[in-house]
Amino acid sequence: MFESTVVLIKPDGVLMGVGERIIERYLMSKLGLHKRRDIYFSLRQAETFYGEHAGRFYFPGLVLAMTSGPSIAMVLQGENAVARVRELNGATNPSKAVPGTIRHDFRSAGGPFNTVHGSDSVEAARREMDVVFWNLI
Ligand code: CDP
Ligand code: MG
């Protein structure tokens, strides 16, 4: 299925200076860059973007991490783009991510800091686009 998915180089990834190298990986694996913007998440944007995690123990730290600096937001497109991005990203916890994945090779501190985001589903991608590209919140 041809899909669109939302990818973020999160603030920790941007601060590590590895954004362009990560973006190259997506492009090298034949995902198309449909949109790109720099975005500095407001509190409201971060809370909405990760709204389904509200109430979890890690939510406050996640929101703090997302508002700690600028992110690079992208829409990537291609066959099975959602799953392919998540495979390239690797495990949520960087210490469990395997070599060759972004979260392993560009390892961040863990907890909320795991370098990148990739949408969980096509529906989630649409909601995320409303926040980061269409300013609908
Ligand atoms: O990002 P991914 O879809 O792999 O994971 P998630 O379960 O949807 O969680 C969203 C984000 O919350 C993660 O990427 C982490 O930044 C953060 N998180 C956390 O800080 N602690 C956890 N135990 C789980 C997630
Ligand atoms: Mg997720």
PDB file of C-alpha atoms and ligand atoms in Angstrom:
ATOM      1  CA  MET A   1       0.000   0.000   0.000  1.00  0.00           C
ATOM      2  CA  PHE A   2       1.334   3.457  -0.919  1.00  0.00           C
ATOM      3  CA  GLU A   3       1.386   5.406   2.345  1.00  0.00           C
ATOM      4  CA  SER A   4       2.394   8.703   3.903  1.00  0.00           C
ATOM      5  CA  THR A   5       4.013   8.741   7.322  1.00  0.00           C
ATOM      6  CA  VAL A   6       5.236  11.475   9.621  1.00  0.00           C
ATOM      7  CA  VAL A   7       8.843  11.415  10.747  1.00  0.00           C
ATOM      8  CA  LEU A   8      10.433  13.710  13.276  1.00  0.00           C
ATOM      9  CA  ILE A   9      14.052  14.266  14.033  1.00  0.00           C
ATOM     10  CA  LYS A  10      13.310  14.999  17.682  1.00  0.00           C
ATOM     11  CA  PRO A  11      15.057  17.804  19.584  1.00  0.00           C
ATOM     12  CA  ASP A  12      17.748  15.452  20.922  1.00  0.00           C
ATOM     13  CA  GLY A  13      18.496  14.268  17.369  1.00  0.00           C
ATOM     14  CA  VAL A  14      18.736  17.835  16.100  1.00  0.00           C
ATOM     15  CA  LEU A  15      20.978  18.825  19.020  1.00  0.00           C
ATOM     16  CA  MET A  16      23.269  15.859  18.282  1.00  0.00           C
ATOM     17  CA  GLY A  17      23.700  17.288  14.772  1.00  0.00           C
ATOM     18  CA  VAL A  18      22.761  14.042  13.032  1.00  0.00           C
ATOM     19  CA  GLY A  19      19.567  15.156  11.295  1.00  0.00           C
ATOM     20  CA  GLU A  20      20.884  15.216   7.748  1.00  0.00           C
ATOM     21  CA  ARG A  21      22.610  11.853   8.107  1.00  0.00           C
ATOM     22  CA  ILE A  22      19.380  10.321   9.356  1.00  0.00           C
ATOM     23  CA  ILE A  23      17.323  11.865   6.555  1.00  0.00           C
ATOM     24  CA  GLU A  24      19.793  10.405   4.059  1.00  0.00           C
ATOM     25  CA  ARG A  25      19.010   6.938   5.401  1.00  0.00           C
ATOM     26  CA  TYR A  26      15.305   7.296   4.663  1.00  0.00           C
ATOM     27  CA  LEU A  27      16.015   8.610   1.174  1.00  0.00           C
ATOM     28  CA  MET A  28      18.575   5.866   0.479  1.00  0.00           C
ATOM     29  CA  SER A  29      15.907   3.286   1.284  1.00  0.00           C
ATOM     30  CA  LYS A  30      13.683   4.752  -1.414  1.00  0.00           C
ATOM     31  CA  LEU A  31      11.228   6.697   0.700  1.00  0.00           C
ATOM     32  CA  GLY A  32      10.150   9.951  -0.939  1.00  0.00           C
ATOM     33  CA  LEU A  33      10.442  13.260   0.900  1.00  0.00           C
ATOM     34  CA  HIS A  34       7.050  14.875   0.356  1.00  0.00           C
ATOM     35  CA  LYS A  35       7.228  17.648   2.940  1.00  0.00           C
ATOM     36  CA  ARG A  36       9.774  19.012   5.348  1.00  0.00           C
ATOM     37  CA  ARG A  37       9.748  21.811   7.887  1.00  0.00           C
ATOM     38  CA  ASP A  38      11.615  22.982  10.931  1.00  0.00           C
ATOM     39  CA  ILE A  39       9.298  23.174  13.930  1.00  0.00           C
ATOM     40  CA  TYR A  40       9.849  24.214  17.515  1.00  0.00           C
ATOM     41  CA  PHE A  41       7.026  22.416  19.355  1.00  0.00           C
ATOM     42  CA  SER A  42       4.926  24.497  21.699  1.00  0.00           C
ATOM     43  CA  LEU A  43       3.620  22.826  24.852  1.00  0.00           C
ATOM     44  CA  ARG A  44       0.187  22.552  23.247  1.00  0.00           C
ATOM     45  CA  GLN A  45       1.548  21.045  20.045  1.00  0.00           C
ATOM     46  CA  ALA A  46       3.612  18.478  21.963  1.00  0.00           C
ATOM     47  CA  GLU A  47       0.650  17.502  24.162  1.00  0.00           C
ATOM     48  CA  THR A  48      -1.595  17.128  21.118  1.00  0.00           C
ATOM     49  CA  PHE A  49       0.958  15.310  18.968  1.00  0.00           C
ATOM     50  CA  TYR A  50       1.442  12.695  21.710  1.00  0.00           C
ATOM     51  CA  GLY A  51      -2.157  12.973  22.972  1.00  0.00           C
ATOM     52  CA  GLU A  52      -2.733   9.216  23.043  1.00  0.00           C
ATOM     53  CA  HIS A  53       0.010   8.931  25.685  1.00  0.00           C
ATOM     54  CA  ALA A  54      -1.601  11.433  28.075  1.00  0.00           C
ATOM     55  CA  GLY A  55      -1.773   9.977  31.592  1.00  0.00           C
ATOM     56  CA  ARG A  56       1.199   7.636  31.131  1.00  0.00           C
ATOM     57  CA  PHE A  57       3.986   8.005  33.686  1.00  0.00           C
ATOM     58  CA  TYR A  58       6.415   9.185  30.986  1.00  0.00           C
ATOM     59  CA  PHE A  59       4.084  11.795  29.447  1.00  0.00           C
ATOM     60  CA  PRO A  60       5.399  14.875  31.322  1.00  0.00           C
ATOM     61  CA  GLY A  61       8.998  13.959  30.477  1.00  0.00           C
ATOM     62  CA  LEU A  62       8.049  13.310  26.865  1.00  0.00           C
ATOM     63  CA  VAL A  63       6.401  16.721  26.534  1.00  0.00           C
ATOM     64  CA  LEU A  64       9.396  18.366  28.199  1.00  0.00           C
ATOM     65  CA  ALA A  65      11.771  16.600  25.792  1.00  0.00           C
ATOM     66  CA  MET A  66       9.700  17.576  22.736  1.00  0.00           C
ATOM     67  CA  THR A  67       9.690  21.252  23.747  1.00  0.00           C
ATOM     68  CA  SER A  68      13.404  21.349  24.627  1.00  0.00           C
ATOM     69  CA  GLY A  69      14.566  22.490  21.172  1.00  0.00           C
ATOM     70  CA  PRO A  70      13.729  22.501  17.472  1.00  0.00           C
ATOM     71  CA  SER A  71      12.652  19.382  15.557  1.00  0.00           C
ATOM     72  CA  ILE A  72      12.697  18.571  11.853  1.00  0.00           C
ATOM     73  CA  ALA A  73       9.299  17.292  10.678  1.00  0.00           C
ATOM     74  CA  MET A  74       8.798  15.365   7.444  1.00  0.00           C
ATOM     75  CA  VAL A  75       6.180  13.496   5.493  1.00  0.00           C
ATOM     76  CA  LEU A  76       7.773  10.476   3.835  1.00  0.00           C
ATOM     77  CA  GLN A  77       5.941   8.467   1.212  1.00  0.00           C
ATOM     78  CA  GLY A  78       6.254   5.064  -0.384  1.00  0.00           C
ATOM     79  CA  GLU A  79       5.017   1.486  -0.356  1.00  0.00           C
ATOM     80  CA  ASN A  80       4.398   0.467   3.286  1.00  0.00           C
ATOM     81  CA  ALA A  81       6.046   3.688   4.424  1.00  0.00           C
ATOM     82  CA  VAL A  82       4.686   3.437   8.004  1.00  0.00           C
ATOM     83  CA  ALA A  83       6.238   0.027   8.708  1.00  0.00           C
ATOM     84  CA  ARG A  84       9.422   0.710   6.753  1.00  0.00           C
ATOM     85  CA  VAL A  85      10.176   3.887   8.704  1.00  0.00           C
ATOM     86  CA  ARG A  86       9.532   2.109  12.013  1.00  0.00           C
ATOM     87  CA  GLU A  87      11.889  -0.675  10.939  1.00  0.00           C
ATOM     88  CA  LEU A  88      14.605   1.840  10.042  1.00  0.00           C
ATOM     89  CA  ASN A  89      14.027   3.678  13.344  1.00  0.00           C
ATOM     90  CA  GLY A  90      14.368   0.568  15.518  1.00  0.00           C
ATOM     91  CA  ALA A  91      13.106  -0.166  19.024  1.00  0.00           C
ATOM     92  CA  THR A  92      11.556   2.630  21.095  1.00  0.00           C
ATOM     93  CA  ASN A  93      14.148   2.091  23.836  1.00  0.00           C
ATOM     94  CA  PRO A  94      17.555   2.909  22.297  1.00  0.00           C
ATOM     95  CA  SER A  95      19.310   0.362  24.506  1.00  0.00           C
ATOM     96  CA  LYS A  96      17.165  -2.352  22.857  1.00  0.00           C
ATOM     97  CA  ALA A  97      17.599  -1.052  19.308  1.00  0.00           C
ATOM     98  CA  VAL A  98      19.768  -3.300  17.132  1.00  0.00           C
ATOM     99  CA  PRO A  99      22.831  -2.167  15.163  1.00  0.00           C
ATOM    100  CA  GLY A 100      21.919  -0.690  11.798  1.00  0.00           C
ATOM    101  CA  THR A 101      18.804   1.013  13.117  1.00  0.00           C
ATOM    102  CA  ILE A 102      18.697   4.770  13.599  1.00  0.00           C
ATOM    103  CA  ARG A 103      17.931   4.616  17.304  1.00  0.00           C
ATOM    104  CA  HIS A 104      20.979   2.386  17.798  1.00  0.00           C
ATOM    105  CA  ASP A 105      23.424   4.095  15.455  1.00  0.00           C
ATOM    106  CA  PHE A 106      22.476   7.631  16.553  1.00  0.00           C
ATOM    107  CA  ARG A 107      21.793   6.658  20.129  1.00  0.00           C
ATOM    108  CA  SER A 108      20.289   9.166  22.511  1.00  0.00           C
ATOM    109  CA  ALA A 109      19.843   9.131  26.285  1.00  0.00           C
ATOM    110  CA  GLY A 110      16.737   6.906  26.443  1.00  0.00           C
ATOM    111  CA  GLY A 111      13.397   7.535  28.136  1.00  0.00           C
ATOM    112  CA  PRO A 112      11.787  10.201  25.981  1.00  0.00           C
ATOM    113  CA  PHE A 113      15.097  10.800  24.170  1.00  0.00           C
ATOM    114  CA  ASN A 114      15.240   8.380  21.260  1.00  0.00           C
ATOM    115  CA  THR A 115      16.308  10.567  18.323  1.00  0.00           C
ATOM    116  CA  VAL A 116      13.355  10.058  15.954  1.00  0.00           C
ATOM    117  CA  HIS A 117       9.608   9.565  15.641  1.00  0.00           C
ATOM    118  CA  GLY A 118       7.693   7.521  13.064  1.00  0.00           C
ATOM    119  CA  SER A 119       3.889   7.298  12.909  1.00  0.00           C
ATOM    120  CA  ASP A 120       2.280   4.101  14.282  1.00  0.00           C
ATOM    121  CA  SER A 121      -0.370   3.982  11.518  1.00  0.00           C
ATOM    122  CA  VAL A 122      -1.705   5.849   8.504  1.00  0.00           C
ATOM    123  CA  GLU A 123      -4.472   7.317  10.712  1.00  0.00           C
ATOM    124  CA  ALA A 124      -1.939   8.521  13.278  1.00  0.00           C
ATOM    125  CA  ALA A 125       0.089  10.062  10.447  1.00  0.00           C
ATOM    126  CA  ARG A 126      -2.945  12.114   9.343  1.00  0.00           C
ATOM    127  CA  ARG A 127      -3.512  13.406  12.878  1.00  0.00           C
ATOM    128  CA  GLU A 128       0.168  14.215  13.247  1.00  0.00           C
ATOM    129  CA  MET A 129       0.171  16.132   9.946  1.00  0.00           C
ATOM    130  CA  ASP A 130      -2.669  18.288  11.283  1.00  0.00           C
ATOM    131  CA  VAL A 131      -0.418  19.307  14.155  1.00  0.00           C
ATOM    132  CA  VAL A 132       2.914  19.792  12.458  1.00  0.00           C
ATOM    133  CA  PHE A 133       2.002  20.853   8.895  1.00  0.00           C
ATOM    134  CA  TRP A 134      -1.494  22.327   8.964  1.00  0.00           C
ATOM    135  CA  ASN A 135      -1.365  24.084  12.349  1.00  0.00           C
ATOM    136  CA  LEU A 136      -4.843  22.775  13.134  1.00  0.00           C
ATOM    137  CA  ILE A 137      -4.418  22.994  16.878  1.00  0.00           C
TER     138      ILE A 137
HETATM  139  O1  CDP B   1       7.991   6.283  19.316  1.00  0.00           O
HETATM  140  P1  CDP B   1       7.375   4.890  19.367  1.00  0.00           P
HETATM  141  O2  CDP B   1       6.139   4.746  18.502  1.00  0.00           O
HETATM  142  O3  CDP B   1       8.419   3.842  19.092  1.00  0.00           O
HETATM  143  O4  CDP B   1       6.958   4.644  20.891  1.00  0.00           O
HETATM  144  P2  CDP B   1       5.601   4.955  21.683  1.00  0.00           P
HETATM  145  O5  CDP B   1       5.311   3.798  22.549  1.00  0.00           O
HETATM  146  O6  CDP B   1       4.522   5.404  20.736  1.00  0.00           O
HETATM  147  O7  CDP B   1       5.981   6.173  22.641  1.00  0.00           O
HETATM  148  C1  CDP B   1       6.083   7.492  22.158  1.00  0.00           C
HETATM  149  C2  CDP B   1       7.323   8.122  22.771  1.00  0.00           C
HETATM  150  O8  CDP B   1       7.161   8.237  24.185  1.00  0.00           O
HETATM  151  C3  CDP B   1       8.615   7.311  22.616  1.00  0.00           C
HETATM  152  O9  CDP B   1       9.212   7.497  21.342  1.00  0.00           O
HETATM  153  C4  CDP B   1       9.468   7.884  23.732  1.00  0.00           C
HETATM  154  O10 CDP B   1      10.012   9.145  23.362  1.00  0.00           O
HETATM  155  C5  CDP B   1       8.416   8.111  24.835  1.00  0.00           C
HETATM  156  N1  CDP B   1       8.370   6.989  25.785  1.00  0.00           N
HETATM  157  C6  CDP B   1       8.999   7.128  27.021  1.00  0.00           C
HETATM  158  O11 CDP B   1       9.588   8.172  27.313  1.00  0.00           O
HETATM  159  N2  CDP B   1       8.975   6.087  27.917  1.00  0.00           N
HETATM  160  C7  CDP B   1       8.334   4.939  27.634  1.00  0.00           C
HETATM  161  N3  CDP B   1       8.321   3.935  28.526  1.00  0.00           N
HETATM  162  C8  CDP B   1       7.680   4.796  26.406  1.00  0.00           C
HETATM  163  C9  CDP B   1       7.709   5.845  25.496  1.00  0.00           C
HETATM  164 MG    MG B   2       4.269   5.575  18.727  1.00  0.00          MG
END
